[in-house]
PDB file of C-alpha atoms in Angstrom:
ATOM      1  CA  UNK A   1      74.421  71.519 113.791  1.00 80.00           C
ATOM      2  CA  UNK A   2      74.036  75.223 113.103  1.00 91.00           C
ATOM      3  CA  UNK A   3      70.492  76.552 113.274  1.00 95.00           C
ATOM      4  CA  UNK A   4      69.699  79.251 110.729  1.00 97.00           C
ATOM      5  CA  UNK A   5      66.508  81.282 110.929  1.00 97.00           C
ATOM      6  CA  UNK A   6      64.750  81.958 107.621  1.00 97.00           C
ATOM      7  CA  UNK A   7      65.725  85.601 107.984  1.00 97.00           C
ATOM      8  CA  UNK A   8      69.399  84.686 108.420  1.00 97.00           C
ATOM      9  CA  UNK A   9      69.363  82.337 105.427  1.00 97.00           C
ATOM     10  CA  UNK A  10      67.873  84.899 103.122  1.00 97.00           C
ATOM     11  CA  UNK A  11      70.123  87.686 104.449  1.00 98.00           C
ATOM     12  CA  UNK A  12      73.220  85.586 103.727  1.00 98.00           C
ATOM     13  CA  UNK A  13      72.065  84.469 100.273  1.00 98.00           C
ATOM     14  CA  UNK A  14      70.926  87.969  99.275  1.00 98.00           C
ATOM     15  CA  UNK A  15      74.141  89.582 100.418  1.00 98.00           C
ATOM     16  CA  UNK A  16      76.242  86.915  98.705  1.00 98.00           C
ATOM     17  CA  UNK A  17      74.302  87.594  95.490  1.00 97.00           C
ATOM     18  CA  UNK A  18      75.419  91.218  95.599  1.00 98.00           C
ATOM     19  CA  UNK A  19      79.083  90.519  96.334  1.00 97.00           C
ATOM     20  CA  UNK A  20      81.614  90.667  93.490  1.00 97.00           C
ATOM     21  CA  UNK A  21      84.208  88.107  94.521  1.00 96.00           C
ATOM     22  CA  UNK A  22      86.763  89.688  92.209  1.00 96.00           C
ATOM     23  CA  UNK A  23      86.373  93.021  93.985  1.00 97.00           C
ATOM     24  CA  UNK A  24      85.897  92.157  97.646  1.00 97.00           C
ATOM     25  CA  UNK A  25      88.362  89.234  97.727  1.00 97.00           C
ATOM     26  CA  UNK A  26      91.455  91.236  96.743  1.00 97.00           C
ATOM     27  CA  UNK A  27      90.403  94.137  99.002  1.00 97.00           C
ATOM     28  CA  UNK A  28      89.948  91.877 102.014  1.00 98.00           C
ATOM     29  CA  UNK A  29      93.226  90.015 101.582  1.00 97.00           C
ATOM     30  CA  UNK A  30      95.152  93.265 100.991  1.00 97.00           C
ATOM     31  CA  UNK A  31      93.641  94.693 104.160  1.00 97.00           C
ATOM     32  CA  UNK A  32      94.707  91.634 106.122  1.00 96.00           C
ATOM     33  CA  UNK A  33      98.300  91.901 104.878  1.00 96.00           C
ATOM     34  CA  UNK A  34      98.399  95.647 105.639  1.00 96.00           C
ATOM     35  CA  UNK A  35      96.510  95.822 108.928  1.00 95.00           C
ATOM     36  CA  UNK A  36      97.887  92.541 110.318  1.00 93.00           C
ATOM     37  CA  UNK A  37     101.326  92.456 108.685  1.00 91.00           C
ATOM     38  CA  UNK A  38     102.417  89.259 110.461  1.00 89.00           C
ATOM     39  CA  UNK A  39     100.023  87.540 108.034  1.00 91.00           C
ATOM     40  CA  UNK A  40     102.608  88.174 105.327  1.00 92.00           C
ATOM     41  CA  UNK A  41     104.562  85.203 106.636  1.00 89.00           C
ATOM     42  CA  UNK A  42     102.400  82.920 104.488  1.00 89.00           C
ATOM     43  CA  UNK A  43     102.947  84.858 101.293  1.00 93.00           C
ATOM     44  CA  UNK A  44     106.689  85.125 100.950  1.00 90.00           C
ATOM     45  CA  UNK A  45     106.480  83.670  97.451  1.00 94.00           C
ATOM     46  CA  UNK A  46     104.115  86.442  96.352  1.00 96.00           C
ATOM     47  CA  UNK A  47     106.781  88.978  95.437  1.00 95.00           C
ATOM     48  CA  UNK A  48     106.733  92.589  96.534  1.00 96.00           C
ATOM     49  CA  UNK A  49     104.763  93.141  99.750  1.00 96.00           C
ATOM     50  CA  UNK A  50     107.059  95.865 101.037  1.00 94.00           C
ATOM     51  CA  UNK A  51     104.619  98.779 100.964  1.00 96.00           C
ATOM     52  CA  UNK A  52     100.854  99.170 101.178  1.00 96.00           C
ATOM     53  CA  UNK A  53     100.786 100.242  97.539  1.00 96.00           C
ATOM     54  CA  UNK A  54     102.813  97.165  96.570  1.00 97.00           C
ATOM     55  CA  UNK A  55     100.377  94.902  98.424  1.00 97.00           C
ATOM     56  CA  UNK A  56      97.323  96.553  96.905  1.00 96.00           C
ATOM     57  CA  UNK A  57      98.815  96.325  93.404  1.00 96.00           C
ATOM     58  CA  UNK A  58     100.218  92.815  93.733  1.00 97.00           C
ATOM     59  CA  UNK A  59      98.542  90.530  91.175  1.00 97.00           C
ATOM     60  CA  UNK A  60      99.229  87.358  93.215  1.00 96.00           C
ATOM     61  CA  UNK A  61      97.513  88.897  96.230  1.00 97.00           C
ATOM     62  CA  UNK A  62      94.552  89.842  94.044  1.00 97.00           C
ATOM     63  CA  UNK A  63      94.333  86.372  92.529  1.00 97.00           C
ATOM     64  CA  UNK A  64      94.553  84.692  95.917  1.00 95.00           C
ATOM     65  CA  UNK A  65      91.934  87.085  97.297  1.00 96.00           C
ATOM     66  CA  UNK A  66      89.590  86.034  94.500  1.00 97.00           C
ATOM     67  CA  UNK A  67      90.277  82.340  95.189  1.00 95.00           C
ATOM     68  CA  UNK A  68      89.626  82.602  98.930  1.00 93.00           C
ATOM     69  CA  UNK A  69      86.497  84.715  98.534  1.00 94.00           C
ATOM     70  CA  UNK A  70      85.227  82.396  95.810  1.00 92.00           C
ATOM     71  CA  UNK A  71      85.646  79.519  98.247  1.00 91.00           C
ATOM     72  CA  UNK A  72      82.812  80.978 100.302  1.00 96.00           C
ATOM     73  CA  UNK A  73      80.436  79.988  97.490  1.00 95.00           C
ATOM     74  CA  UNK A  74      80.586  76.399  98.739  1.00 94.00           C
ATOM     75  CA  UNK A  75      79.540  77.479 102.188  1.00 96.00           C
ATOM     76  CA  UNK A  76      76.618  79.560 100.891  1.00 96.00           C
ATOM     77  CA  UNK A  77      75.444  76.570  98.846  1.00 96.00           C
ATOM     78  CA  UNK A  78      75.818  74.194 101.803  1.00 96.00           C
ATOM     79  CA  UNK A  79      74.632  76.246 104.759  1.00 97.00           C
ATOM     80  CA  UNK A  80      73.465  73.148 106.621  1.00 96.00           C
ATOM     81  CA  UNK A  81      76.665  71.232 106.079  1.00 96.00           C
ATOM     82  CA  UNK A  82      79.534  73.712 106.326  1.00 96.00           C
ATOM     83  CA  UNK A  83      81.606  71.579 108.692  1.00 95.00           C
ATOM     84  CA  UNK A  84      81.818  68.654 106.255  1.00 96.00           C
ATOM     85  CA  UNK A  85      82.109  70.900 103.211  1.00 96.00           C
ATOM     86  CA  UNK A  86      85.316  72.447 104.557  1.00 96.00           C
ATOM     87  CA  UNK A  87      86.862  69.342 106.177  1.00 96.00           C
ATOM     88  CA  UNK A  88      89.428  68.776 103.444  1.00 96.00           C
ATOM     89  CA  UNK A  89      90.317  72.464 103.213  1.00 95.00           C
ATOM     90  CA  UNK A  90      90.817  72.467 106.965  1.00 95.00           C
ATOM     91  CA  UNK A  91      93.209  69.524 106.775  1.00 95.00           C
ATOM     92  CA  UNK A  92      95.106  71.248 103.960  1.00 95.00           C
ATOM     93  CA  UNK A  93      95.477  74.530 105.883  1.00 93.00           C
ATOM     94  CA  UNK A  94      96.727  72.616 108.900  1.00 90.00           C
ATOM     95  CA  UNK A  95      98.957  69.911 107.433  1.00 90.00           C
ATOM     96  CA  UNK A  96     100.200  71.453 104.225  1.00 91.00           C
ATOM     97  CA  UNK A  97      99.990  75.228 104.608  1.00 90.00           C
ATOM     98  CA  UNK A  98     100.539  75.425 108.402  1.00 89.00           C
ATOM     99  CA  UNK A  99      98.339  78.499 108.734  1.00 91.00           C
ATOM    100  CA  UNK A 100      97.569  79.720 112.261  1.00 88.00           C
ATOM    101  CA  UNK A 101      93.751  79.460 112.361  1.00 90.00           C
ATOM    102  CA  UNK A 102      93.497  82.856 114.068  1.00 90.00           C
ATOM    103  CA  UNK A 103      94.134  84.245 110.603  1.00 92.00           C
ATOM    104  CA  UNK A 104      90.777  82.898 109.425  1.00 95.00           C
ATOM    105  CA  UNK A 105      89.035  84.961 112.111  1.00 95.00           C
ATOM    106  CA  UNK A 106      91.035  88.036 111.177  1.00 95.00           C
ATOM    107  CA  UNK A 107      90.376  87.602 107.435  1.00 97.00           C
ATOM    108  CA  UNK A 108      86.665  87.218 108.201  1.00 97.00           C
ATOM    109  CA  UNK A 109      86.772  90.594 109.991  1.00 97.00           C
ATOM    110  CA  UNK A 110      88.480  92.188 107.001  1.00 98.00           C
ATOM    111  CA  UNK A 111      85.887  90.673 104.646  1.00 98.00           C
ATOM    112  CA  UNK A 112      83.057  92.083 106.789  1.00 98.00           C
ATOM    113  CA  UNK A 113      84.612  95.551 106.811  1.00 98.00           C
ATOM    114  CA  UNK A 114      85.070  95.542 103.013  1.00 98.00           C
ATOM    115  CA  UNK A 115      81.469  94.413 102.590  1.00 98.00           C
ATOM    116  CA  UNK A 116      80.314  97.106 105.039  1.00 98.00           C
ATOM    117  CA  UNK A 117      82.220  99.799 103.140  1.00 98.00           C
ATOM    118  CA  UNK A 118      80.931  98.577  99.781  1.00 98.00           C
ATOM    119  CA  UNK A 119      77.248  98.379 100.669  1.00 98.00           C
ATOM    120  CA  UNK A 120      76.749 101.032 103.371  1.00 97.00           C
ATOM    121  CA  UNK A 121      74.338 101.074 106.303  1.00 97.00           C
ATOM    122  CA  UNK A 122      71.083 100.620 104.350  1.00 97.00           C
ATOM    123  CA  UNK A 123      72.131  97.260 102.887  1.00 98.00           C
ATOM    124  CA  UNK A 124      74.559  96.134 105.604  1.00 98.00           C
ATOM    125  CA  UNK A 125      72.059  96.656 108.410  1.00 97.00           C
ATOM    126  CA  UNK A 126      72.605  95.332 111.931  1.00 97.00           C
ATOM    127  CA  UNK A 127      70.438  92.289 111.080  1.00 97.00           C
ATOM    128  CA  UNK A 128      72.386  91.555 107.891  1.00 98.00           C
ATOM    129  CA  UNK A 129      75.661  92.071 109.795  1.00 98.00           C
ATOM    130  CA  UNK A 130      74.496  89.548 112.418  1.00 98.00           C
ATOM    131  CA  UNK A 131      73.640  86.892 109.840  1.00 98.00           C
ATOM    132  CA  UNK A 132      76.784  87.511 107.766  1.00 98.00           C
ATOM    133  CA  UNK A 133      79.142  87.436 110.760  1.00 98.00           C
ATOM    134  CA  UNK A 134      77.447  84.303 112.114  1.00 98.00           C
ATOM    135  CA  UNK A 135      77.956  82.719 108.684  1.00 98.00           C
ATOM    136  CA  UNK A 136      81.647  83.674 108.564  1.00 98.00           C
ATOM    137  CA  UNK A 137      82.065  82.458 112.161  1.00 97.00           C
ATOM    138  CA  UNK A 138      80.786  79.019 111.128  1.00 98.00           C
ATOM    139  CA  UNK A 139      83.156  78.932 108.135  1.00 97.00           C
ATOM    140  CA  UNK A 140      86.081  80.015 110.346  1.00 97.00           C
ATOM    141  CA  UNK A 141      85.232  77.303 112.853  1.00 96.00           C
ATOM    142  CA  UNK A 142      84.973  74.646 110.117  1.00 97.00           C
ATOM    143  CA  UNK A 143      88.354  75.666 108.704  1.00 96.00           C
ATOM    144  CA  UNK A 144      89.962  75.296 112.119  1.00 94.00           C
ATOM    145  CA  UNK A 145      88.242  72.085 113.053  1.00 93.00           C
ATOM    146  CA  UNK A 146      90.675  69.525 111.618  1.00 92.00           C
ATOM    147  CA  UNK A 147      93.739  71.018 113.284  1.00 91.00           C
ATOM    148  CA  UNK A 148      95.375  68.807 115.864  1.00 87.00           C
TER     149      UNK A 148
ATOM    150  CA  UNK B   1     101.972  97.206 119.324  1.00 75.00           C
ATOM    151  CA  UNK B   2     102.062 100.754 120.610  1.00 88.00           C
ATOM    152  CA  UNK B   3     100.722 103.783 118.776  1.00 95.00           C
ATOM    153  CA  UNK B   4     103.375 105.390 116.603  1.00 96.00           C
ATOM    154  CA  UNK B   5     103.436 109.126 115.945  1.00 97.00           C
ATOM    155  CA  UNK B   6     102.037 108.397 112.487  1.00 97.00           C
ATOM    156  CA  UNK B   7      99.170 106.309 113.915  1.00 97.00           C
ATOM    157  CA  UNK B   8      98.238 109.183 116.259  1.00 98.00           C
ATOM    158  CA  UNK B   9      98.293 111.663 113.364  1.00 98.00           C
ATOM    159  CA  UNK B  10      96.053 109.441 111.264  1.00 98.00           C
ATOM    160  CA  UNK B  11      93.578 108.890 114.112  1.00 98.00           C
ATOM    161  CA  UNK B  12      93.397 112.614 114.945  1.00 98.00           C
ATOM    162  CA  UNK B  13      92.888 113.601 111.291  1.00 98.00           C
ATOM    163  CA  UNK B  14      90.228 110.966 110.670  1.00 98.00           C
ATOM    164  CA  UNK B  15      88.332 111.694 113.891  1.00 98.00           C
ATOM    165  CA  UNK B  16      88.389 115.435 113.151  1.00 97.00           C
ATOM    166  CA  UNK B  17      86.710 114.647 109.838  1.00 96.00           C
ATOM    167  CA  UNK B  18      84.013 112.404 111.280  1.00 96.00           C
ATOM    168  CA  UNK B  19      83.413 113.837 114.743  1.00 93.00           C
ATOM    169  CA  UNK B  20      80.449 115.884 113.512  1.00 94.00           C
ATOM    170  CA  UNK B  21      78.585 112.589 113.319  1.00 94.00           C
ATOM    171  CA  UNK B  22      80.084 111.177 116.500  1.00 93.00           C
ATOM    172  CA  UNK B  23      76.715 110.720 118.210  1.00 92.00           C
ATOM    173  CA  UNK B  24      75.389 108.673 115.285  1.00 94.00           C
ATOM    174  CA  UNK B  25      78.578 106.661 115.112  1.00 97.00           C
ATOM    175  CA  UNK B  26      78.358 105.806 118.816  1.00 97.00           C
ATOM    176  CA  UNK B  27      74.628 105.055 118.702  1.00 97.00           C
ATOM    177  CA  UNK B  28      74.896 102.829 115.629  1.00 97.00           C
ATOM    178  CA  UNK B  29      77.873 100.962 117.065  1.00 98.00           C
ATOM    179  CA  UNK B  30      76.054 100.200 120.327  1.00 97.00           C
ATOM    180  CA  UNK B  31      72.898  99.205 118.418  1.00 97.00           C
ATOM    181  CA  UNK B  32      74.857  96.859 116.158  1.00 97.00           C
ATOM    182  CA  UNK B  33      76.709  95.387 119.131  1.00 97.00           C
ATOM    183  CA  UNK B  34      73.425  94.507 120.853  1.00 96.00           C
ATOM    184  CA  UNK B  35      72.042  92.897 117.670  1.00 95.00           C
ATOM    185  CA  UNK B  36      75.140  91.109 116.395  1.00 96.00           C
ATOM    186  CA  UNK B  37      76.460  89.988 119.812  1.00 94.00           C
ATOM    187  CA  UNK B  38      73.299  89.419 121.839  1.00 90.00           C
ATOM    188  CA  UNK B  39      75.303  88.316 124.883  1.00 90.00           C
ATOM    189  CA  UNK B  40      76.172  92.001 125.371  1.00 92.00           C
ATOM    190  CA  UNK B  41      72.521  92.693 126.191  1.00 92.00           C
ATOM    191  CA  UNK B  42      73.123  91.070 129.576  1.00 88.00           C
ATOM    192  CA  UNK B  43      74.710  94.310 130.750  1.00 89.00           C
ATOM    193  CA  UNK B  44      71.657  96.391 129.905  1.00 90.00           C
ATOM    194  CA  UNK B  45      68.813  94.459 131.497  1.00 88.00           C
ATOM    195  CA  UNK B  46      67.897  97.665 133.337  1.00 90.00           C
ATOM    196  CA  UNK B  47      66.915  99.339 130.034  1.00 93.00           C
ATOM    197  CA  UNK B  48      63.272  98.966 129.092  1.00 91.00           C
ATOM    198  CA  UNK B  49      63.979  99.285 125.390  1.00 92.00           C
ATOM    199  CA  UNK B  50      67.032  97.791 123.671  1.00 91.00           C
ATOM    200  CA  UNK B  51      65.980  98.615 120.116  1.00 91.00           C
ATOM    201  CA  UNK B  52      68.425 100.575 117.926  1.00 89.00           C
ATOM    202  CA  UNK B  53      66.466 103.829 117.995  1.00 89.00           C
ATOM    203  CA  UNK B  54      65.644 103.723 121.703  1.00 94.00           C
ATOM    204  CA  UNK B  55      66.645 106.589 123.945  1.00 95.00           C
ATOM    205  CA  UNK B  56      68.979 104.590 126.234  1.00 95.00           C
ATOM    206  CA  UNK B  57      70.831 103.056 123.243  1.00 96.00           C
ATOM    207  CA  UNK B  58      71.323 106.431 121.557  1.00 95.00           C
ATOM    208  CA  UNK B  59      72.331 108.078 124.833  1.00 95.00           C
ATOM    209  CA  UNK B  60      74.870 105.374 125.595  1.00 95.00           C
ATOM    210  CA  UNK B  61      76.199 105.665 122.074  1.00 96.00           C
ATOM    211  CA  UNK B  62      76.614 109.403 122.619  1.00 96.00           C
ATOM    212  CA  UNK B  63      78.596 108.728 125.798  1.00 96.00           C
ATOM    213  CA  UNK B  64      80.857 106.254 124.016  1.00 96.00           C
ATOM    214  CA  UNK B  65      81.443 108.741 121.193  1.00 96.00           C
ATOM    215  CA  UNK B  66      82.237 111.569 123.616  1.00 96.00           C
ATOM    216  CA  UNK B  67      84.754 109.336 125.392  1.00 96.00           C
ATOM    217  CA  UNK B  68      86.442 108.514 122.096  1.00 97.00           C
ATOM    218  CA  UNK B  69      86.644 112.212 121.183  1.00 97.00           C
ATOM    219  CA  UNK B  70      88.169 112.939 124.583  1.00 96.00           C
ATOM    220  CA  UNK B  71      90.613 110.039 124.200  1.00 97.00           C
ATOM    221  CA  UNK B  72      91.684 111.303 120.759  1.00 97.00           C
ATOM    222  CA  UNK B  73      92.455 114.688 122.324  1.00 97.00           C
ATOM    223  CA  UNK B  74      94.472 113.029 125.099  1.00 96.00           C
ATOM    224  CA  UNK B  75      95.972 110.367 122.869  1.00 96.00           C
ATOM    225  CA  UNK B  76      99.391 110.673 124.514  1.00 96.00           C
ATOM    226  CA  UNK B  77      98.031 109.609 127.899  1.00 95.00           C
ATOM    227  CA  UNK B  78      95.179 107.194 127.385  1.00 95.00           C
ATOM    228  CA  UNK B  79      95.625 105.394 130.704  1.00 93.00           C
ATOM    229  CA  UNK B  80      95.549 108.680 132.615  1.00 94.00           C
ATOM    230  CA  UNK B  81      92.563 110.111 130.812  1.00 93.00           C
ATOM    231  CA  UNK B  82      90.540 106.882 131.205  1.00 95.00           C
ATOM    232  CA  UNK B  83      91.426 106.144 134.822  1.00 96.00           C
ATOM    233  CA  UNK B  84      88.027 107.064 136.279  1.00 96.00           C
ATOM    234  CA  UNK B  85      86.157 105.195 133.546  1.00 96.00           C
ATOM    235  CA  UNK B  86      88.376 102.194 134.129  1.00 95.00           C
ATOM    236  CA  UNK B  87      87.504 102.203 137.813  1.00 95.00           C
ATOM    237  CA  UNK B  88      83.820 102.488 136.948  1.00 95.00           C
ATOM    238  CA  UNK B  89      83.941  99.546 134.529  1.00 93.00           C
ATOM    239  CA  UNK B  90      86.112  97.442 136.839  1.00 92.00           C
ATOM    240  CA  UNK B  91      84.428  97.917 140.208  1.00 91.00           C
ATOM    241  CA  UNK B  92      80.894  99.075 139.566  1.00 91.00           C
ATOM    242  CA  UNK B  93      79.813  97.924 136.123  1.00 90.00           C
ATOM    243  CA  UNK B  94      82.079  94.850 136.080  1.00 89.00           C
ATOM    244  CA  UNK B  95      81.921  94.527 132.307  1.00 90.00           C
ATOM    245  CA  UNK B  96      83.980  91.588 131.055  1.00 89.00           C
ATOM    246  CA  UNK B  97      86.828  93.325 129.195  1.00 91.00           C
ATOM    247  CA  UNK B  98      86.407  90.904 126.273  1.00 90.00           C
ATOM    248  CA  UNK B  99      83.427  93.064 125.340  1.00 92.00           C
ATOM    249  CA  UNK B 100      85.599  96.107 124.625  1.00 95.00           C
ATOM    250  CA  UNK B 101      86.930  94.293 121.580  1.00 95.00           C
ATOM    251  CA  UNK B 102      83.388  93.524 120.481  1.00 96.00           C
ATOM    252  CA  UNK B 103      82.321  97.164 120.683  1.00 97.00           C
ATOM    253  CA  UNK B 104      85.533  98.180 118.873  1.00 98.00           C
ATOM    254  CA  UNK B 105      84.694  95.821 115.989  1.00 98.00           C
ATOM    255  CA  UNK B 106      81.265  97.385 115.662  1.00 98.00           C
ATOM    256  CA  UNK B 107      82.718 100.899 115.732  1.00 98.00           C
ATOM    257  CA  UNK B 108      84.946  99.905 112.805  1.00 98.00           C
ATOM    258  CA  UNK B 109      81.962  98.458 110.910  1.00 98.00           C
ATOM    259  CA  UNK B 110      79.978 101.688 111.402  1.00 98.00           C
ATOM    260  CA  UNK B 111      82.938 103.798 110.262  1.00 98.00           C
ATOM    261  CA  UNK B 112      83.314 101.569 107.184  1.00 98.00           C
ATOM    262  CA  UNK B 113      79.620 101.956 106.302  1.00 98.00           C
ATOM    263  CA  UNK B 114      79.572 105.728 106.855  1.00 97.00           C
ATOM    264  CA  UNK B 115      82.977 106.711 105.479  1.00 97.00           C
ATOM    265  CA  UNK B 116      83.938 104.058 102.913  1.00 97.00           C
ATOM    266  CA  UNK B 117      86.332 106.305 101.009  1.00 97.00           C
ATOM    267  CA  UNK B 118      88.164 107.602 104.090  1.00 97.00           C
ATOM    268  CA  UNK B 119      88.331 104.194 105.759  1.00 98.00           C
ATOM    269  CA  UNK B 120      91.509 103.215 103.907  1.00 97.00           C
ATOM    270  CA  UNK B 121      93.698 100.314 105.058  1.00 97.00           C
ATOM    271  CA  UNK B 122      96.058 102.835 106.742  1.00 97.00           C
ATOM    272  CA  UNK B 123      93.205 104.445 108.656  1.00 98.00           C
ATOM    273  CA  UNK B 124      91.783 100.988 109.472  1.00 98.00           C
ATOM    274  CA  UNK B 125      95.083  99.885 111.008  1.00 97.00           C
ATOM    275  CA  UNK B 126      95.600 103.080 113.019  1.00 98.00           C
ATOM    276  CA  UNK B 127      92.027 102.956 114.346  1.00 98.00           C
ATOM    277  CA  UNK B 128      92.295  99.254 115.167  1.00 97.00           C
ATOM    278  CA  UNK B 129      95.441  99.955 117.195  1.00 97.00           C
ATOM    279  CA  UNK B 130      93.885 103.022 118.833  1.00 98.00           C
ATOM    280  CA  UNK B 131      90.717 101.198 119.882  1.00 98.00           C
ATOM    281  CA  UNK B 132      92.838  98.335 121.241  1.00 97.00           C
ATOM    282  CA  UNK B 133      94.890 100.858 123.238  1.00 97.00           C
ATOM    283  CA  UNK B 134      91.637 102.395 124.526  1.00 97.00           C
ATOM    284  CA  UNK B 135      90.452  98.936 125.595  1.00 96.00           C
ATOM    285  CA  UNK B 136      93.745  98.325 127.400  1.00 96.00           C
ATOM    286  CA  UNK B 137      93.470 101.676 129.199  1.00 96.00           C
ATOM    287  CA  UNK B 138      89.898 100.842 130.190  1.00 95.00           C
ATOM    288  CA  UNK B 139      91.077  97.493 131.606  1.00 94.00           C
ATOM    289  CA  UNK B 140      93.875  98.952 133.734  1.00 93.00           C
ATOM    290  CA  UNK B 141      92.035  98.879 137.080  1.00 92.00           C
ATOM    291  CA  UNK B 142      90.482  95.423 136.710  1.00 91.00           C
ATOM    292  CA  UNK B 143      93.040  93.438 138.662  1.00 90.00           C
TER     293      UNK B 143
END
């Protein structure tokens, strides 16, 4: 089981409280599709992804970004039980969506960078970064856990 | 995934803009690395003080930043320009090369916090590729 210090818990919950899922989600997913273009393989039904501008303006990308980011809410609310909370989602990503789990790690990095850019060094301090990245690492691990 | 001409242009332009704060960028990146990835502290057990504002952390950050600036100027021959540093890291320091990626991630985080407007997806990609190329050049002499 993951051990969270009190400082880590409050850092994660405070930061989450500041995050606008509708803003950061689309930014993070767009960044993934631009910076790691092989990720586009999962979004062939999303329409025009041919240029960076197309990706950043694509409403399906934005909607999916919001959905994925919003999914983190469950993890924040269940910090002591993330593995079980994401078990079904993990099965779905493996069996139905066939997503390479390395993409979860890469999306987590993009999310962290968008959060860093949004909040700057005085909010996204080294301590907050540590707690946030540890949190995302646990989510990433939970999402990959049911793959076989 | 080699650096295209466009990537090099983007990296040079961005670094020219930010290099005035290179020392801070390097120092903050090293400080964050030590906090966020505590296993990296194992390489600095000879430092009395590992806190973010300590002299050895800031100095090391300055060295990292200076190396990046030098690498940007010699971007067409990264392996050549980093040969001596690669030997140092391979034979003397024996830093596990997995840590280069960790430091690179923290450099990107610092750049995102300090230059949110300039850190566009295009710049992010070019820098990610550049730092990966730097890490490869630094690993050349390992085995």
